[in-house]
Amino acid sequence: MNVREALGAYFIMGSNNANLDPLFVLEQALKGGITLFQFREKGANAKVGDEKVKLAKDMQQLCKQYNVPFIVNDDVNLAINIHADGVHVGQDDESAVNIKKNCPSHFIVGVSATNLAEAKQAVIDGADYIGVGPIFATNTKEDAKAPIGLDGITEIRDAVGDIPMVAIGGIKHEHTPGIIKAGADGVSVISAISQAESPLVAARDIRELVDQHKSV
Ligand SMILES: Nc1nc(C(F)(F)F)ncc1COP(=O)(O)OP(=O)(O)O
Ligand SMILES: [Mg+2]
């Protein structure tokens, strides 16, 4: 998988991010052209145990039908057990060094970075991509830090070289051109698609803007 290309239109969702059936929302987003999906089942009313595993497998199956890689957030064991394409971890999760040591070589490891130091460390630890943010204020992640803005993207890009990098946090589709111009390889969203009147149209709009601005 070309990770940089996959980061273009990165949809993240758990069952509590959508008012509609999460499988319906995911399929609409896949039809709209998302390039990567992250299963992030956490927070209020999140599924646990067998229900969580079943939802993960059902979502993974949908992603396979549309040839879109499937990443699991936080839960490394789940990612390994269901043969996901990779895992995304933050500063309070398992370290990328350990995951890289214990997982198959093709396994993609994404790491969150909210500042320069974390971004540089993620590169040293062997992350395959970094998720930088929050770019803007967000209600989706309860413990989100202060937004770093577009300047934060550029500052981190200038420091980390050409590691694949996606922006996250309060992103709406109209933010896409500025985010790509600031140095990110793509945008990751939750509510912009999961709460949209038409998740298909929302995903398509983001994908079109990414494709338009990434190529310049
Ligand atoms: N889940 C994420 N995905 C990305 C991605 F790069 F994929 F866009 N970037 C950042 C995060 C945030 O990760 P983390 O700091 O561990 O918080 P949480 O586990 O609550 O999401
Ligand atoms: Mg996490």
JSON list of C-alpha atoms and ligand atoms in Angstrom, two decimals, residues 7 10-12 36-40 42-43 71-75 87-93 110-114 118 129-134 140-144 165-169 186-190, ligand 1:
[
{"chain": "A", "resi": 7, "resn": "LEU", "atom": "CA", "xyz": [-3.93, 9.28, 3.60]},
{"chain": "A", "resi": 10, "resn": "TYR", "atom": "CA", "xyz": [-9.12, 9.34, 5.67]},
{"chain": "A", "resi": 11, "resn": "PHE", "atom": "CA", "xyz": [-12.47, 8.59, 7.33]},
{"chain": "A", "resi": 12, "resn": "ILE", "atom": "CA", "xyz": [-12.53, 7.67, 11.04]},
{"chain": "A", "resi": 36, "resn": "LEU", "atom": "CA", "xyz": [-8.55, 4.90, 4.13]},
{"chain": "A", "resi": 37, "resn": "PHE", "atom": "CA", "xyz": [-10.78, 3.95, 7.08]},
{"chain": "A", "resi": 38, "resn": "GLN", "atom": "CA", "xyz": [-10.06, 3.85, 10.81]},
{"chain": "A", "resi": 39, "resn": "PHE", "atom": "CA", "xyz": [-12.31, 1.91, 13.19]},
{"chain": "A", "resi": 40, "resn": "ARG", "atom": "CA", "xyz": [-12.36, 4.06, 16.36]},
{"chain": "A", "resi": 42, "resn": "LYS", "atom": "CA", "xyz": [-14.47, 4.51, 22.06]},
{"chain": "A", "resi": 43, "resn": "GLY", "atom": "CA", "xyz": [-16.26, 7.03, 24.29]},
{"chain": "A", "resi": 71, "resn": "ILE", "atom": "CA", "xyz": [-6.95, 0.56, 10.36]},
{"chain": "A", "resi": 72, "resn": "VAL", "atom": "CA", "xyz": [-7.90, -0.05, 14.00]},
{"chain": "A", "resi": 73, "resn": "ASN", "atom": "CA", "xyz": [-7.56, 2.73, 16.57]},
{"chain": "A", "resi": 74, "resn": "ASP", "atom": "CA", "xyz": [-5.83, 2.00, 19.92]},
{"chain": "A", "resi": 75, "resn": "ASP", "atom": "CA", "xyz": [-6.65, -1.73, 20.13]},
{"chain": "A", "resi": 87, "resn": "VAL", "atom": "CA", "xyz": [-3.24, 0.35, 13.83]},
{"chain": "A", "resi": 88, "resn": "HIS", "atom": "CA", "xyz": [-3.29, 3.98, 14.94]},
{"chain": "A", "resi": 89, "resn": "VAL", "atom": "CA", "xyz": [-1.87, 4.87, 18.35]},
{"chain": "A", "resi": 90, "resn": "GLY", "atom": "CA", "xyz": [-1.57, 8.09, 20.32]},
{"chain": "A", "resi": 91, "resn": "GLN", "atom": "CA", "xyz": [0.83, 9.29, 22.96]},
{"chain": "A", "resi": 92, "resn": "ASP", "atom": "CA", "xyz": [-1.01, 7.37, 25.71]},
{"chain": "A", "resi": 93, "resn": "ASP", "atom": "CA", "xyz": [-1.29, 4.12, 23.73]},
{"chain": "A", "resi": 110, "resn": "GLY", "atom": "CA", "xyz": [0.14, 5.47, 12.52]},
{"chain": "A", "resi": 111, "resn": "VAL", "atom": "CA", "xyz": [1.07, 7.75, 15.41]},
{"chain": "A", "resi": 112, "resn": "SER", "atom": "CA", "xyz": [-0.65, 10.91, 16.69]},
{"chain": "A", "resi": 113, "resn": "ALA", "atom": "CA", "xyz": [1.44, 14.05, 17.17]},
{"chain": "A", "resi": 114, "resn": "THR", "atom": "CA", "xyz": [0.17, 17.27, 18.75]},
{"chain": "A", "resi": 118, "resn": "GLU", "atom": "CA", "xyz": [5.97, 14.13, 19.42]},
{"chain": "A", "resi": 129, "resn": "TYR", "atom": "CA", "xyz": [2.52, 7.97, 9.06]},
{"chain": "A", "resi": 130, "resn": "ILE", "atom": "CA", "xyz": [1.73, 10.66, 11.61]},
{"chain": "A", "resi": 131, "resn": "GLY", "atom": "CA", "xyz": [-1.64, 12.22, 12.39]},
{"chain": "A", "resi": 132, "resn": "VAL", "atom": "CA", "xyz": [-1.09, 15.86, 13.35]},
{"chain": "A", "resi": 133, "resn": "GLY", "atom": "CA", "xyz": [-3.58, 17.99, 15.18]},
{"chain": "A", "resi": 134, "resn": "PRO", "atom": "CA", "xyz": [-6.04, 18.94, 16.33]},
{"chain": "A", "resi": 140, "resn": "THR", "atom": "CA", "xyz": [-15.55, 14.59, 18.78]},
{"chain": "A", "resi": 141, "resn": "LYS", "atom": "CA", "xyz": [-12.51, 13.84, 20.90]},
{"chain": "A", "resi": 142, "resn": "GLU", "atom": "CA", "xyz": [-13.25, 14.65, 24.55]},
{"chain": "A", "resi": 143, "resn": "ASP", "atom": "CA", "xyz": [-9.60, 15.01, 25.61]},
{"chain": "A", "resi": 144, "resn": "ALA", "atom": "CA", "xyz": [-8.38, 16.92, 22.55]},
{"chain": "A", "resi": 165, "resn": "MET", "atom": "CA", "xyz": [1.34, 13.03, 7.33]},
{"chain": "A", "resi": 166, "resn": "VAL", "atom": "CA", "xyz": [-2.41, 13.51, 7.72]},
{"chain": "A", "resi": 167, "resn": "ALA", "atom": "CA", "xyz": [-4.17, 16.36, 9.49]},
{"chain": "A", "resi": 168, "resn": "ILE", "atom": "CA", "xyz": [-6.96, 15.76, 12.02]},
{"chain": "A", "resi": 169, "resn": "GLY", "atom": "CA", "xyz": [-9.28, 17.73, 14.25]},
{"chain": "A", "resi": 186, "resn": "GLY", "atom": "CA", "xyz": [-4.44, 14.36, 3.36]},
{"chain": "A", "resi": 187, "resn": "VAL", "atom": "CA", "xyz": [-7.27, 15.11, 5.75]},
{"chain": "A", "resi": 188, "resn": "SER", "atom": "CA", "xyz": [-8.89, 12.83, 8.30]},
{"chain": "A", "resi": 189, "resn": "VAL", "atom": "CA", "xyz": [-12.45, 13.46, 9.43]},
{"chain": "A", "resi": 190, "resn": "ILE", "atom": "CA", "xyz": [-15.13, 11.97, 11.62]},
{"chain": "B", "resi": 1, "resn": "LIG", "atom": "N1", "xyz": [-7.27, 8.51, 16.26]},
{"chain": "B", "resi": 1, "resn": "LIG", "atom": "C1", "xyz": [-6.44, 9.35, 15.60]},
{"chain": "B", "resi": 1, "resn": "LIG", "atom": "N2", "xyz": [-6.24, 9.18, 14.26]},
{"chain": "B", "resi": 1, "resn": "LIG", "atom": "C2", "xyz": [-5.41, 10.02, 13.61]},
{"chain": "B", "resi": 1, "resn": "LIG", "atom": "C3", "xyz": [-5.17, 9.84, 12.13]},
{"chain": "B", "resi": 1, "resn": "LIG", "atom": "F1", "xyz": [-3.88, 10.04, 11.84]},
{"chain": "B", "resi": 1, "resn": "LIG", "atom": "F2", "xyz": [-5.52, 8.61, 11.77]},
{"chain": "B", "resi": 1, "resn": "LIG", "atom": "F3", "xyz": [-5.92, 10.72, 11.44]},
{"chain": "B", "resi": 1, "resn": "LIG", "atom": "N3", "xyz": [-4.73, 11.03, 14.23]},
{"chain": "B", "resi": 1, "resn": "LIG", "atom": "C4", "xyz": [-4.91, 11.23, 15.56]},
{"chain": "B", "resi": 1, "resn": "LIG", "atom": "C5", "xyz": [-5.77, 10.40, 16.27]},
{"chain": "B", "resi": 1, "resn": "LIG", "atom": "C6", "xyz": [-5.95, 10.60, 17.77]},
{"chain": "B", "resi": 1, "resn": "LIG", "atom": "O1", "xyz": [-5.36, 9.49, 18.39]},
{"chain": "B", "resi": 1, "resn": "LIG", "atom": "P1", "xyz": [-5.19, 9.51, 19.99]},
{"chain": "B", "resi": 1, "resn": "LIG", "atom": "O2", "xyz": [-4.43, 10.72, 20.37]},
{"chain": "B", "resi": 1, "resn": "LIG", "atom": "O3", "xyz": [-4.67, 8.19, 20.43]},
{"chain": "B", "resi": 1, "resn": "LIG", "atom": "O4", "xyz": [-6.67, 9.70, 20.50]},
{"chain": "B", "resi": 1, "resn": "LIG", "atom": "P2", "xyz": [-7.89, 8.70, 20.26]},
{"chain": "B", "resi": 1, "resn": "LIG", "atom": "O5", "xyz": [-7.40, 7.32, 20.54]},
{"chain": "B", "resi": 1, "resn": "LIG", "atom": "O6", "xyz": [-8.92, 9.22, 21.24]},
{"chain": "B", "resi": 1, "resn": "LIG", "atom": "O7", "xyz": [-8.31, 8.86, 18.82]}
]
